[in-house]
Short mmCIF file of C-alpha atoms in Angstrom, two decimals:
data_model
loop_
_atom_site.label_atom_id
_atom_site.label_comp_id
_atom_site.label_asym_id
_atom_site.label_seq_id
_atom_site.Cartn_x
_atom_site.Cartn_y
_atom_site.Cartn_z
CA MET A 85 10.94 -141.09 61.72
CA ARG A 86 8.70 -138.11 60.06
CA HIS A 87 7.31 -134.49 61.60
CA ILE A 88 3.99 -134.42 62.51
CA PHE A 89 2.61 -131.14 64.11
CA LEU A 90 1.75 -130.10 67.27
CA ALA A 91 -0.57 -127.12 67.42
CA ALA A 92 -0.36 -124.81 65.14
CA ALA A 93 3.53 -124.83 64.19
CA ALA A 94 5.40 -127.71 62.77
CA PHE A 95 6.42 -130.39 65.33
CA LEU A 96 8.42 -132.89 64.92
CA SER A 97 6.20 -136.38 64.98
CA LEU A 98 8.00 -139.51 66.31
CA SER A 99 7.50 -142.68 64.84
CA SER A 100 5.93 -144.62 67.11
CA ILE A 101 6.18 -146.75 69.82
CA GLY A 102 4.77 -150.18 69.22
CA GLN A 103 3.41 -152.49 71.00
CA SER A 104 6.74 -153.55 73.60
CA ALA A 105 6.13 -156.14 75.89
CA LEU A 106 8.68 -153.44 78.02
CA ALA A 107 5.69 -150.57 77.71
CA ALA A 108 4.46 -151.59 81.24
CA ASP A 109 8.00 -151.83 82.97
CA ALA A 110 8.24 -148.01 81.64
CA PRO A 111 7.48 -145.52 84.98
CA TYR A 112 4.46 -144.48 85.56
CA ILE A 113 4.64 -140.04 85.89
CA ASP A 114 1.41 -138.00 86.07
CA ASP A 115 2.68 -134.93 87.64
CA ARG A 116 0.75 -131.32 86.71
CA SER A 117 2.78 -129.76 89.44
CA SER A 118 5.18 -128.17 87.08
CA ALA A 119 5.80 -127.14 83.70
CA ASP A 120 8.62 -129.73 82.89
CA ALA A 121 6.27 -131.97 85.01
CA VAL A 122 3.98 -132.14 82.23
CA ILE A 123 6.32 -132.75 79.46
CA ARG A 124 7.78 -136.03 81.66
CA SER A 125 4.31 -137.00 82.44
CA LEU A 126 3.58 -137.00 78.55
CA TYR A 127 6.58 -139.23 77.48
CA SER A 128 5.56 -141.35 80.11
CA ALA A 129 2.65 -141.78 78.96
CA ILE A 130 3.93 -142.51 75.04
CA ASN A 131 6.32 -145.11 76.77
CA ARG A 132 3.20 -146.89 77.82
CA HIS A 133 1.09 -146.80 75.06
CA GLU A 134 -0.98 -144.86 77.25
CA PHE A 135 -2.22 -142.59 74.53
CA ALA A 136 -5.26 -141.16 75.85
CA ARG A 137 -3.08 -139.92 78.74
CA ALA A 138 -0.83 -138.53 76.23
CA TRP A 139 -3.38 -136.81 74.45
CA GLY A 140 -5.07 -135.52 77.43
CA TYR A 141 -1.97 -133.52 78.05
CA PHE A 142 -2.63 -130.93 75.24
CA GLY A 143 -5.47 -128.39 75.33
CA ASP A 144 -7.45 -127.28 72.60
CA THR A 145 -4.80 -127.27 69.79
CA LYS A 146 -4.12 -131.14 69.92
CA PRO A 147 -0.76 -132.69 68.05
CA ALA A 148 -2.59 -134.22 65.27
CA LYS A 149 -6.14 -133.95 63.61
CA ASP A 150 -7.08 -136.42 65.60
CA PHE A 151 -6.54 -138.97 68.08
CA ASN A 152 -6.09 -141.76 65.96
CA ALA A 153 -3.25 -139.92 63.17
CA PHE A 154 -2.01 -139.26 66.76
CA VAL A 155 -1.77 -143.06 67.92
CA LYS A 156 -0.46 -143.78 64.73
CA GLY A 157 2.38 -141.29 64.15
CA TYR A 158 4.11 -143.30 66.79
CA ASP A 159 4.28 -146.79 65.00
CA GLY A 160 8.05 -148.71 64.56
CA THR A 161 9.27 -146.07 68.03
CA ASP A 162 10.20 -148.47 71.10
CA THR A 163 11.11 -146.24 73.63
CA VAL A 164 11.46 -142.37 73.87
CA ASP A 165 13.86 -140.51 76.84
CA VAL A 166 13.35 -136.99 77.40
CA LYS A 167 15.65 -134.61 79.29
CA THR A 168 14.55 -130.56 80.08
CA GLY A 169 16.24 -127.91 81.17
CA ALA A 170 16.07 -124.96 82.68
CA VAL A 171 11.89 -123.32 82.85
CA SER A 172 11.55 -119.99 82.07
CA ASP A 173 7.59 -118.31 82.41
CA GLU A 174 5.83 -114.84 81.85
CA GLY A 175 2.56 -114.06 82.75
CA ALA A 176 -0.71 -112.98 80.36
CA ALA A 177 -4.18 -112.14 80.65
CA GLY A 178 -4.78 -114.68 83.99
CA SER A 179 -2.59 -117.26 81.78
CA ILE A 180 1.44 -118.13 82.76
CA TYR A 181 3.02 -118.94 79.91
CA TYR A 182 6.03 -121.74 80.46
CA SER A 183 8.97 -122.42 77.60
CA VAL A 184 10.34 -125.58 78.41
CA PRO A 185 13.81 -126.78 76.64
CA VAL A 186 13.49 -130.05 75.66
CA ALA A 187 15.21 -133.03 74.04
CA ILE A 188 14.08 -136.31 73.64
CA GLN A 189 16.27 -139.72 72.09
CA ALA A 190 13.77 -142.04 70.59
CA THR A 191 14.76 -145.62 69.25
CA ASP A 192 13.07 -147.49 67.45
CA LYS A 193 12.35 -151.22 67.22
CA LYS A 194 15.51 -152.04 65.64
CA GLY A 195 17.35 -150.40 67.96
CA GLU A 196 18.65 -147.28 66.40
CA ALA A 197 18.40 -143.66 68.27
CA ARG A 198 17.58 -140.48 67.23
CA VAL A 199 18.12 -137.37 68.82
CA PHE A 200 15.61 -134.44 68.68
CA ALA A 201 15.48 -130.65 70.65
CA GLY A 202 13.13 -128.21 70.63
CA CYS A 203 10.60 -126.32 72.73
CA TYR A 204 7.15 -126.62 74.43
CA THR A 205 5.09 -124.10 75.67
CA VAL A 206 2.74 -125.14 78.71
CA ARG A 207 -0.03 -123.14 79.97
CA GLN A 208 -1.62 -122.62 83.32
CA VAL A 209 -4.90 -120.61 83.46
CA ASN A 210 -5.45 -118.62 87.15
CA ALA A 211 -7.97 -121.07 88.86
CA GLN A 212 -9.26 -119.03 90.54
CA ILE A 213 -10.94 -117.10 87.36
CA GLN A 214 -12.16 -120.58 85.94
CA GLU A 215 -15.15 -121.77 85.77
CA PRO A 216 -16.25 -125.80 85.92
CA PRO A 217 -14.77 -128.12 84.28
CA PHE A 218 -11.28 -126.79 85.80
CA GLN A 219 -8.55 -126.74 83.10
CA PRO A 220 -5.27 -127.84 85.30
CA ILE A 221 -1.83 -126.75 83.61
CA PHE A 222 -1.56 -128.26 79.78
CA ILE A 223 0.83 -128.01 77.12
CA ASP A 224 -0.39 -125.34 74.81
CA LYS A 225 2.54 -126.06 71.43
CA GLY A 226 5.49 -126.67 71.06
CA ALA A 227 8.41 -128.05 68.09
CA LEU A 228 11.24 -130.55 68.15
CA LYS A 229 13.63 -130.64 65.38
CA PRO A 230 16.40 -133.02 64.70
CA SER A 231 19.55 -132.54 66.35
CA THR A 232 23.19 -133.56 65.77
CA GLU A 233 23.69 -133.00 69.69
CA ASP A 234 24.48 -136.10 72.17
CA PHE A 235 21.69 -136.60 73.97
CA ASP A 236 23.64 -135.42 77.09
CA SER A 237 24.25 -132.30 75.80
CA ALA A 238 20.96 -131.61 73.25
CA VAL A 239 18.78 -129.71 75.69
CA PRO A 240 18.65 -125.75 74.45
CA ALA A 241 20.20 -123.55 76.91
CA SER A 242 16.86 -122.26 76.58
CA CYS A 243 13.69 -121.11 74.66
CA GLY A 244 12.48 -117.71 73.71
CA ASP A 245 13.18 -114.68 75.27
CA GLY A 246 13.94 -116.69 78.90
CA PRO A 247 17.34 -116.17 80.61
CA PRO A 248 19.95 -119.25 79.82
CA PRO A 249 20.53 -121.72 82.64
CA PRO A 250 22.77 -120.88 85.28
CA LYS A 251 26.57 -121.60 84.04
CA LYS A 252 27.68 -125.29 85.43
CA ASP A 253 30.40 -125.42 86.93
CA GLU A 254 32.53 -127.62 85.26
CA ALA A 255 35.64 -128.00 87.67
CA LEU A 256 33.20 -129.35 90.50
CA GLU A 257 31.13 -131.68 88.05
CA GLN A 258 34.38 -133.14 87.17
CA ALA A 259 35.18 -133.45 90.59
CA LYS A 260 32.10 -135.22 91.96
CA LYS A 261 32.58 -137.89 89.04
CA ALA A 262 36.08 -138.37 89.65
CA PHE A 263 34.80 -139.38 93.43
CA LEU A 264 32.38 -141.65 92.84
CA ALA A 265 34.56 -142.96 90.28
CA THR A 266 37.12 -143.83 91.99
CA TYR A 267 35.26 -143.93 95.75
CA GLY A 268 31.88 -144.30 95.87
CA GLY A 269 32.11 -148.38 96.17
CA GLN A 270 34.33 -147.95 98.70
CA CYS A 271 33.27 -145.09 101.18
CA ASP A 272 30.19 -144.96 102.83
CA LYS A 273 26.62 -144.46 101.41
CA GLN A 274 25.85 -141.74 103.46
CA ASP A 275 27.85 -138.60 105.40
CA PRO A 276 27.47 -138.02 109.17
CA ASP A 277 24.15 -136.43 108.79
CA GLY A 278 22.41 -138.74 106.67
CA LYS A 279 23.24 -137.54 103.28
CA PRO A 280 24.85 -139.25 100.19
CA ILE A 281 28.36 -139.21 99.30
CA GLY A 282 29.03 -136.70 96.99
CA GLU A 283 29.06 -133.09 97.41
CA PRO A 284 32.19 -131.86 98.80
CA GLU A 285 33.01 -128.89 100.87
CA VAL A 286 34.23 -126.13 98.38
CA HIS A 287 37.08 -123.66 99.27
CA SER A 288 39.03 -120.88 96.61
CA ILE A 289 42.41 -120.53 97.59
CA HIS A 290 43.43 -116.93 95.93
CA TYR A 291 47.29 -116.31 95.65
CA LYS A 292 50.29 -115.27 93.74
CA ASP A 293 52.96 -117.00 92.01
CA LYS A 294 56.13 -116.27 94.34
CA ASP A 295 57.85 -114.62 91.03
CA ALA A 296 54.52 -112.54 90.19
CA GLN A 297 55.15 -108.80 89.55
CA ALA A 298 52.62 -106.69 91.49
CA ALA A 299 50.21 -105.73 88.64
CA ASP A 300 50.26 -109.59 87.72
CA PRO A 301 46.40 -110.60 88.76
CA GLU A 302 45.78 -113.30 91.49
CA ARG A 303 45.27 -116.89 90.40
CA GLU A 304 42.45 -119.58 92.06
CA THR A 305 43.24 -123.13 92.94
CA ARG A 306 40.01 -124.77 93.94
CA LEU A 307 40.06 -127.31 96.82
CA PHE A 308 36.77 -129.94 96.76
CA ARG A 309 36.99 -132.40 100.00
CA PHE A 310 34.81 -135.29 99.81
CA PHE A 311 33.75 -137.25 103.00
CA CYS A 312 34.43 -140.71 102.55
CA SER A 313 34.53 -142.70 105.65
CA MET A 314 33.84 -142.82 109.73
CA ALA A 315 35.26 -145.23 112.16
CA ALA A 316 35.14 -145.77 115.83
CA TYR A 317 38.07 -143.01 116.14
CA ASN A 318 38.31 -141.75 112.14
CA GLU A 319 37.35 -139.99 109.73
CA THR A 320 38.66 -140.50 105.99
CA ALA A 321 38.48 -137.90 103.05
CA VAL A 322 39.52 -137.28 100.28
CA TYR A 323 40.45 -134.51 98.48
CA TYR A 324 40.83 -132.95 94.55
CA VAL A 325 42.19 -129.58 93.55
CA ALA A 326 41.55 -127.44 90.29
CA ASP A 327 43.29 -125.08 88.27
CA ASP A 328 43.61 -123.29 85.10
CA VAL A 329 47.07 -125.37 84.13
CA ASN A 330 46.19 -128.64 85.70
CA GLY A 331 42.39 -128.88 85.67
CA VAL A 332 41.02 -131.31 88.02
CA THR A 333 43.15 -134.06 89.80
CA GLN A 334 43.24 -136.19 92.85
CA LEU A 335 45.36 -134.27 95.92
CA GLN A 336 48.00 -136.95 97.23
CA PHE A 337 49.47 -136.89 100.75
CA THR A 338 53.07 -137.49 101.51
CA GLU A 339 53.44 -138.90 104.35
CA PRO A 340 57.48 -140.50 105.75
CA ASP A 341 57.49 -144.17 105.82
CA LEU A 342 58.84 -144.86 109.61
CA ASP A 343 61.21 -147.51 111.41
CA ILE A 344 60.20 -147.13 114.97
CA ARG A 345 62.06 -149.19 117.37
CA TYR A 346 60.27 -150.31 120.84
CA GLU A 347 62.83 -151.49 124.29
CA ASN A 348 62.89 -155.15 123.79
CA ASN A 349 60.91 -155.04 120.50
CA ASN A 350 57.65 -154.68 122.27
CA SER A 351 55.16 -152.57 120.99
CA GLU A 352 53.59 -151.75 124.40
CA GLY A 353 57.02 -150.49 125.62
CA LYS A 354 59.14 -147.61 125.56
CA VAL A 355 59.76 -145.85 122.25
CA GLU A 356 63.18 -146.40 121.66
CA SER A 357 63.81 -144.61 118.03
CA ILE A 358 62.19 -143.31 115.25
CA HIS A 359 64.03 -143.44 111.82
CA ILE A 360 62.36 -141.60 108.32
CA ILE A 361 63.25 -144.52 105.83
CA GLY A 362 61.80 -143.46 103.13
CA PHE A 363 58.49 -140.81 101.51
CA LYS A 364 55.17 -142.79 100.38
CA THR A 365 51.77 -141.18 99.53
CA SER A 366 48.09 -141.45 100.42
CA GLY A 367 44.77 -140.27 98.84
CA TRP A 368 43.43 -140.46 101.61
CA ALA A 369 43.41 -137.37 104.77
CA THR A 370 42.32 -138.71 108.26
CA ASN A 371 40.74 -136.82 110.69
CA SER A 372 41.62 -133.81 108.38
CA ASP A 373 40.17 -129.97 107.81
CA TYR A 374 41.27 -127.23 105.96
CA ASP A 375 41.82 -123.76 107.51
CA GLU A 376 41.59 -120.81 105.25
CA ASN A 377 43.36 -118.36 107.20
CA THR A 378 46.92 -120.72 107.38
CA LYS A 379 46.17 -122.12 103.93
CA THR A 380 47.04 -125.50 105.44
CA ILE A 381 45.07 -129.07 105.58
CA THR A 382 45.87 -131.05 108.49
CA THR A 383 45.72 -134.54 109.38
CA SER A 384 45.24 -136.54 112.34
CA ASP A 385 45.72 -140.17 112.14
CA LYS A 386 44.85 -142.12 115.94
CA TRP A 387 46.46 -145.18 115.85
CA ARG A 388 44.58 -146.77 118.82
CA GLY A 389 42.10 -144.80 120.24
CA VAL A 390 41.71 -141.02 121.94
CA GLY A 391 44.45 -139.61 123.43
CA ASP A 392 46.85 -142.55 122.58
CA ALA A 393 49.39 -143.54 119.65
CA SER A 394 48.86 -141.37 117.04
CA SER A 395 50.57 -139.04 114.09
CA SER A 396 49.42 -135.67 112.31
CA GLY A 397 50.88 -133.93 109.29
CA THR A 398 50.42 -130.35 108.18
CA TYR A 399 50.36 -129.51 104.81
CA LEU A 400 50.90 -126.26 103.54
CA PHE A 401 49.42 -124.57 100.48
CA ARG A 402 52.54 -122.60 98.48
CA ASN A 403 52.30 -121.37 94.85
CA GLY A 404 50.02 -123.59 93.76
CA ASP A 405 49.97 -126.70 95.36
CA PHE A 406 49.94 -128.16 99.08
CA SER A 407 53.69 -129.79 100.72
CA LEU A 408 54.20 -131.28 103.74
CA VAL A 409 55.58 -128.95 106.18
CA GLN A 410 55.21 -131.33 109.53
CA TYR A 411 54.96 -134.00 110.83
CA ASP A 412 54.26 -135.38 114.39
CA VAL A 413 54.45 -139.10 115.76
CA ASP A 414 53.22 -140.20 118.96
CA ALA A 415 54.57 -143.76 118.85
CA SER A 416 54.25 -144.82 122.49
CA TYR A 417 50.77 -146.99 123.17
CA ASP A 418 50.83 -145.39 126.54
CA GLY A 419 47.24 -143.73 126.96
CA GLU A 420 49.11 -140.26 127.25
CA MET A 421 49.62 -137.46 124.44
CA ASN A 422 53.66 -137.00 123.53
CA PRO A 423 54.30 -136.47 120.46
CA GLN A 424 57.83 -135.74 118.74
CA THR A 425 58.23 -133.73 115.64
CA ILE A 426 60.22 -135.59 113.08
CA ILE A 427 59.43 -133.63 109.76
CA ASP A 428 59.89 -129.65 110.67
CA TYR A 429 59.36 -126.95 107.77
CA ASN A 430 56.79 -124.66 109.47
CA THR A 431 58.78 -123.73 112.54
CA ALA A 432 60.72 -120.36 112.16
CA PRO A 433 64.39 -120.87 112.47
#
């Protein structure tokens, strides 16, 4: 690949996009509604070998000395992927100038990819002061240089004097990726509001360790609740927590393993005894809710239907983690609610 000039400054030229049979399969994007949309449209045209359309996104200052040189500049390149960053703008003399951070990944016909990054300036002239022919938003100038960054992280934080983009919420992004990777294929595709799953409820829990001194700062644990699935009576959710020690981890819910005995071995009959024979953990929380005032997660698993057999747990946050402090079981299938508390570290003696 070699460098070419876009406008008066030095611009990166890609070695060219050859006449690949896949060109027509590239998405057709012709969108001048925003500055970053213009850049995506430019590379859509390049990927589809529609070089006249690509040429048309530039204003009077063109990216090469003539159209033939522009087309020839793309010999040898198969595809170009593009990412854009946070756009900044500045008004001046009847125009708005937009600075668009850009990274591209150019892949040649041998399959070798190179990454370039830089900035484009896109200009929008006030339509109310124009005379025919109308000039839509266009690329004024820009420059890309080879980058040693991976394509996913190569987009510049900002261009010129533009403000940097908001800092990413790394913990939130990690939790979302972990949830979708683990449960994306198991959970419903949409939440009860019809939105795609993967956007959690987020809570911040501030606390001090039990051995902390009065002058010690508070610590923070963040709680992410992801909707997973809904059935007739039960809704399941998955929780992740994040702190400065362990990073992002999935919250596991401790549950007692129960030996329930019924009169005459008839599960529809009277409950004779409930014994805890061990403990297990689950990554699912059923009909759960987090209470910020009490710092507790409560669960309620309906075994058969509303107002019938069920189990419920209360998990209290203390010293940086959630622990089971109460577990109630209604093991009788009698159509009534009569739970028994079988674990209780939640009630004062």
